[in-house]
CSV table of C-alpha atoms in Angstrom, one decimal:
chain,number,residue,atom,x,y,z
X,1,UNK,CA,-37.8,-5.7,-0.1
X,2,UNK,CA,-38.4,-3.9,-3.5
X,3,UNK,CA,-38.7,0.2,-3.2
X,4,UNK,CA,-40.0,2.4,-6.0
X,5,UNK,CA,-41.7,1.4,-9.7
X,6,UNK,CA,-39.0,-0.6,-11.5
X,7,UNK,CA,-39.5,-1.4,-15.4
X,8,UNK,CA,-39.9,-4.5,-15.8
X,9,UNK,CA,-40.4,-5.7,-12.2
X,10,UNK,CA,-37.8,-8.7,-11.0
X,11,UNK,CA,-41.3,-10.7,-9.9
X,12,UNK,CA,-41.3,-13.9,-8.3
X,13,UNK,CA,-41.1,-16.5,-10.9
X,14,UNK,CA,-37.7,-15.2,-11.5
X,15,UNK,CA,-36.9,-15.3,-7.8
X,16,UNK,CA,-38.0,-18.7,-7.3
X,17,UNK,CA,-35.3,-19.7,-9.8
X,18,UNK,CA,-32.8,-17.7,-8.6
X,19,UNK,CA,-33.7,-19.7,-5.5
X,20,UNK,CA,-33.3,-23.2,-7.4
X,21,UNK,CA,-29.9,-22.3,-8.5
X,22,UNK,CA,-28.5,-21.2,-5.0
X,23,UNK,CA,-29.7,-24.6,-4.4
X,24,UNK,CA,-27.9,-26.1,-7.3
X,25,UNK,CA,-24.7,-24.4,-7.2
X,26,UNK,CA,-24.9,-25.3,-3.1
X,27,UNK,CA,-24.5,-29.8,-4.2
X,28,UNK,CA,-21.2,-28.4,-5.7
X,29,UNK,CA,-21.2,-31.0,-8.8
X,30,UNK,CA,-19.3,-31.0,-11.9
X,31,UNK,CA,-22.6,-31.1,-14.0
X,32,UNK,CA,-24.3,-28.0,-12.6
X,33,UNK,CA,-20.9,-25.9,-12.4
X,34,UNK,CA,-19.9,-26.8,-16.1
X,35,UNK,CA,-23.9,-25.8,-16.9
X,36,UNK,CA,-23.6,-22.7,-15.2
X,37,UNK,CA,-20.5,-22.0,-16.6
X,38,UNK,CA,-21.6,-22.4,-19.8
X,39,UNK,CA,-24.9,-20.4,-19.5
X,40,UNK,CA,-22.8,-17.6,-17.7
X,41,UNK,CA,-25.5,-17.5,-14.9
X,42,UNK,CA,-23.6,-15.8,-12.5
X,43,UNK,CA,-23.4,-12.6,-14.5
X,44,UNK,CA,-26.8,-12.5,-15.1
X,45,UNK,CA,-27.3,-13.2,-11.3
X,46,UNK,CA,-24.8,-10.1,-10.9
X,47,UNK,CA,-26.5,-7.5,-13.6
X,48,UNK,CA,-29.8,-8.4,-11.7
X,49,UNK,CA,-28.4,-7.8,-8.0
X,50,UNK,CA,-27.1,-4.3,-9.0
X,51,UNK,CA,-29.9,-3.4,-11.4
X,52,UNK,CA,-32.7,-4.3,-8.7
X,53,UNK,CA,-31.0,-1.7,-6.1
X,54,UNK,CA,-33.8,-2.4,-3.2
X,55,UNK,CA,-34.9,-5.5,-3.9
X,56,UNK,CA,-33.6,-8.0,-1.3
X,57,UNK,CA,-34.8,-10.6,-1.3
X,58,UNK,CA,-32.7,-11.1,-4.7
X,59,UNK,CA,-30.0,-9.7,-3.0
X,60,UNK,CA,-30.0,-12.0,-0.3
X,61,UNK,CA,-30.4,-14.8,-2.6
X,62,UNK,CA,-27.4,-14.0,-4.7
X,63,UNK,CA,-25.3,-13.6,-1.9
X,64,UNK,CA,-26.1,-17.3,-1.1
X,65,UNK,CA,-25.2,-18.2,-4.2
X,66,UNK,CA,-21.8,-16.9,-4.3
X,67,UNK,CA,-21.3,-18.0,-0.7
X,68,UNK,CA,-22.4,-21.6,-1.7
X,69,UNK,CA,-20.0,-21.0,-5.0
X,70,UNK,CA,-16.7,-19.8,-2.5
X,71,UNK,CA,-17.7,-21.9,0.5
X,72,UNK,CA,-17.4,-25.7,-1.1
X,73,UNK,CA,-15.6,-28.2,0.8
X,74,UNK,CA,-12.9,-29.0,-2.3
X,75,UNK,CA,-11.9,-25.1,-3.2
X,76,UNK,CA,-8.4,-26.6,-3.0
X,77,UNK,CA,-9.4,-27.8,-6.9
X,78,UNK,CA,-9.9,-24.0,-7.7
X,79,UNK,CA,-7.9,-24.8,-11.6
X,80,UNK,CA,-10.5,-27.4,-12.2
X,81,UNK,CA,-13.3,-25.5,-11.0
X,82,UNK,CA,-15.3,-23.7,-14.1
X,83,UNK,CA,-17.4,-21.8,-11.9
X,84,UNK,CA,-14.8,-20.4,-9.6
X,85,UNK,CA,-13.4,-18.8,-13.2
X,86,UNK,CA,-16.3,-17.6,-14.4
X,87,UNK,CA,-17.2,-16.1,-11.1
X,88,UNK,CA,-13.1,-13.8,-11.0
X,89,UNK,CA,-12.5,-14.0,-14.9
X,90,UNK,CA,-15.9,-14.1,-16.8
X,91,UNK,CA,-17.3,-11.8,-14.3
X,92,UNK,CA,-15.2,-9.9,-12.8
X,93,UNK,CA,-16.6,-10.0,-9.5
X,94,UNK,CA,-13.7,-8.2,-7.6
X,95,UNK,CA,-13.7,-5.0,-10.0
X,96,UNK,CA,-17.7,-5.3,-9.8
X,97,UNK,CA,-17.7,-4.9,-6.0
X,98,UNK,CA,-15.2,-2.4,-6.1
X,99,UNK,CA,-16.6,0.1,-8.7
X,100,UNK,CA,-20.4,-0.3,-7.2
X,101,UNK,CA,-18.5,-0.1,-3.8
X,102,UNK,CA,-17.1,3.5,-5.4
X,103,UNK,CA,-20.5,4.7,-7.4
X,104,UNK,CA,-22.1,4.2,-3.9
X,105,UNK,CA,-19.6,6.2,-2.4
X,106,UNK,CA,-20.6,9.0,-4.9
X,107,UNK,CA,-24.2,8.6,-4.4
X,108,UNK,CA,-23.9,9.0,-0.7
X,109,UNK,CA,-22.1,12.4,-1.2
X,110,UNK,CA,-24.8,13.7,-3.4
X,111,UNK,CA,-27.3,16.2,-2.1
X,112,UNK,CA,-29.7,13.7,-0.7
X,113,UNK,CA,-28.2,11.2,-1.7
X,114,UNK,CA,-29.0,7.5,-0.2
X,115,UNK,CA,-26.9,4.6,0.3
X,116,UNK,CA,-27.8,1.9,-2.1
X,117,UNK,CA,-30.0,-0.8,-1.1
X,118,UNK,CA,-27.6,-3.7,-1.9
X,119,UNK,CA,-24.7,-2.9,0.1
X,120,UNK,CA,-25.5,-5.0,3.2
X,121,UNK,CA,-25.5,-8.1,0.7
X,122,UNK,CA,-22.3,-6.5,-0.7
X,123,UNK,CA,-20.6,-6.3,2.2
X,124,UNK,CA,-21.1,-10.4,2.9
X,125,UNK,CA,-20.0,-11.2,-0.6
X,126,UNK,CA,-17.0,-9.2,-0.3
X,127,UNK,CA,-16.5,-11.3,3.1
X,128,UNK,CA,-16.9,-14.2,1.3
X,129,UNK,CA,-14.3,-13.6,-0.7
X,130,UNK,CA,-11.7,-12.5,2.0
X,131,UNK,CA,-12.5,-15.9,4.2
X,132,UNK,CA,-11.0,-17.9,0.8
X,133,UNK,CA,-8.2,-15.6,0.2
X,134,UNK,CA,-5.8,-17.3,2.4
X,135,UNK,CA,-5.5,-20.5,0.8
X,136,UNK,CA,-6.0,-21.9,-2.9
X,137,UNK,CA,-8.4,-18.7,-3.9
X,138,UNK,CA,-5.5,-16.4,-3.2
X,139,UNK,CA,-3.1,-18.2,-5.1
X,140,UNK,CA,-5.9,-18.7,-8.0
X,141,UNK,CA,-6.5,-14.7,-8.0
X,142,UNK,CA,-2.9,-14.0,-8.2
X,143,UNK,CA,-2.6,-15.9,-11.4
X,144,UNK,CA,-5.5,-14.8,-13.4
X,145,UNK,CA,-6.4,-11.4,-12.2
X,146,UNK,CA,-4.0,-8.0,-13.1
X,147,UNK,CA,-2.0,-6.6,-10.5
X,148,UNK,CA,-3.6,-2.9,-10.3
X,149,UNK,CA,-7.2,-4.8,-9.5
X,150,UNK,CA,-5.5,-7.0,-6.4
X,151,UNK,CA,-4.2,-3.8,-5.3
X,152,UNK,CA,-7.3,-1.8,-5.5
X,153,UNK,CA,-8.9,-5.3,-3.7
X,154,UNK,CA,-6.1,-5.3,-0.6
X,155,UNK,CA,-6.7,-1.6,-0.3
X,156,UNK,CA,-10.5,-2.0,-0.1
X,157,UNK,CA,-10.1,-4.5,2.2
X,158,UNK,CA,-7.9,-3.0,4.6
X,159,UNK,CA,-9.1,1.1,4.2
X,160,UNK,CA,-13.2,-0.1,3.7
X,161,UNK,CA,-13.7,-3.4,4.3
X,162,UNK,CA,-12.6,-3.8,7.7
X,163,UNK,CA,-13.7,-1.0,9.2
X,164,UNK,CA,-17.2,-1.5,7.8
X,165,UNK,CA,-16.8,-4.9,9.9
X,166,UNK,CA,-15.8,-2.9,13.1
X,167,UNK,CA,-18.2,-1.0,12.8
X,168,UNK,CA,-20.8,-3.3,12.4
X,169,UNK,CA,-19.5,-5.4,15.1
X,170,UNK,CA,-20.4,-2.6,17.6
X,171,UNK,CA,-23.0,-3.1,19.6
X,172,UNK,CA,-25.8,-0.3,20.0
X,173,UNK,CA,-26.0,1.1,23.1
X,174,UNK,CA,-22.9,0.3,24.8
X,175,UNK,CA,-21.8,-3.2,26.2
X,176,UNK,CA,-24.6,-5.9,26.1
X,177,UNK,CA,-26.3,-6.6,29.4
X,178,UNK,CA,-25.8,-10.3,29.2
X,179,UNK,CA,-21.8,-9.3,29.1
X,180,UNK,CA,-22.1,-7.1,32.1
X,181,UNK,CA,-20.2,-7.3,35.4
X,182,UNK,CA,-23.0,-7.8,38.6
X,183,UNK,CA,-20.5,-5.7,40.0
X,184,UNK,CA,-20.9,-2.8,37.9
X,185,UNK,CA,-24.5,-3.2,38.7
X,186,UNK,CA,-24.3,-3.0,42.7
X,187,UNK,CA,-22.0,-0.3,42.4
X,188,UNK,CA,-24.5,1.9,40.5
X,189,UNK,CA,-27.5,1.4,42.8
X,190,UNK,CA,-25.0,1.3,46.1
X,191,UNK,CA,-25.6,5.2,46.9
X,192,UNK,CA,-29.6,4.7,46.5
X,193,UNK,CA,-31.4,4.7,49.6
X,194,UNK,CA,-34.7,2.7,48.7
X,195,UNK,CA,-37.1,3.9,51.9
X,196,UNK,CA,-39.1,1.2,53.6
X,197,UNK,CA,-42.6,1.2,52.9
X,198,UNK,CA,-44.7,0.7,56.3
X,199,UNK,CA,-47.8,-0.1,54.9
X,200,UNK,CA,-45.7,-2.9,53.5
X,201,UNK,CA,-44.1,-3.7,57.0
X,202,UNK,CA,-47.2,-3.8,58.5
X,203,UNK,CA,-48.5,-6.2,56.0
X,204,UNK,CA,-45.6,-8.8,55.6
X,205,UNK,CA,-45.9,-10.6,59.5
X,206,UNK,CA,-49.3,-11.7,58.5
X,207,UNK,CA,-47.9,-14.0,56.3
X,208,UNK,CA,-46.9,-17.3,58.1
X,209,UNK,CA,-43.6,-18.2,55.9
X,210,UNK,CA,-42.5,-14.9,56.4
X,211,UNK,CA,-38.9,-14.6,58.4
X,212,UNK,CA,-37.8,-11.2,59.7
């Protein structure tokens, strides 16, 4: 949702096309990617996420589109893939999470200061990224992208990333009933002595099914 007067407002004709390329980029042809390549889409895409800070329902829509853009079927043709390059080189999405990643950081610590609206979304794009890092993405990103920024990335992951991940993982309120032992649920009502009611015992014989 959209929070506070914002100049000029995303509205939803942009939207709906944002919508229509998270379609697009999700058929994962050669067309659309060299398109979008060439109309550098995903940076716009990018400068909109982090200039709308509470709207999301762009953020949830960009985060589908980089998902569709990382999650394709062939990403073992990474070197032949112009989008893939425009979204790490043209981009820069790794040093984009990490520095809004870091100027949220320094909001939060700010005399009421809030965290920023888009870091849910940021969260899932930055686990996006760390589901394709084990096969041809990683060997793509050690190629093209300077060493300082892959080790600012493995230490976000490791110090931030994952125990964002743990923590939302948690479940509120303790274990979830469904995964609870009937056992643990005897054993805490065991000691209770539930009194017999005898305008209740006086009224249960009536009843021909009844069985003492």
């Amino acid at each position: 949702l959209a929070c506070g007067t914002i100049e000029p407002p995303l509205g939803n004709t942009r939207l709906t096309i944002i919508k229509l390329i998270s379609a697009l980029i999700a058929t994962n042809t050669q067309e659309v990617n060299d398109v979008l390549d060439q109309l550098n889409t995903v940076q716009v895409l990018l400068d909109l996420f982090f200039h709308y800070t509470w709207n999301n329902f762009l953020h949830s829509q960009v985060d589908k589109c980089l998902a569709f853009a990382l999650n394709t079927p062939n990403l073992e043709a990474t070197e032949n893939n112009p989008l893939i390059s425009n979204i790490f080189i043209k981009c820069r999405l790794l040093q984009r999470i990490l520095e809004a990643w870091e100027d949220n950081e320094t909001e939060q610590g700010k005399d009421g200061g809030k965290r920023r609206g888009y870091m849910g979304h940021l969260t899932n794009i930055a686990n996006s990224v760390v589901r394709q890092t084990d096969g041809c993405l990683g060997d793509f990103l050690t190629q093209h992208i300077d060493e300082d920024t892959l080790i600012s990335w493995q230490h976000y992951v490791e110090s931030t990333l994952k125990p964002t991940n743990e923590l939302h993982s948690r479940v509120l309120g303790g274990k979830h009933p469904a995964l609870s032992d009937n056992k643990d649920d005897e054993a805490n009502f065991k000691e209770v002595s539930f009194p017999e009611d005898a305008t209740l015992q006086t009224e249960l014989p009536k009843f021909p099914n009844h069985h003492r």
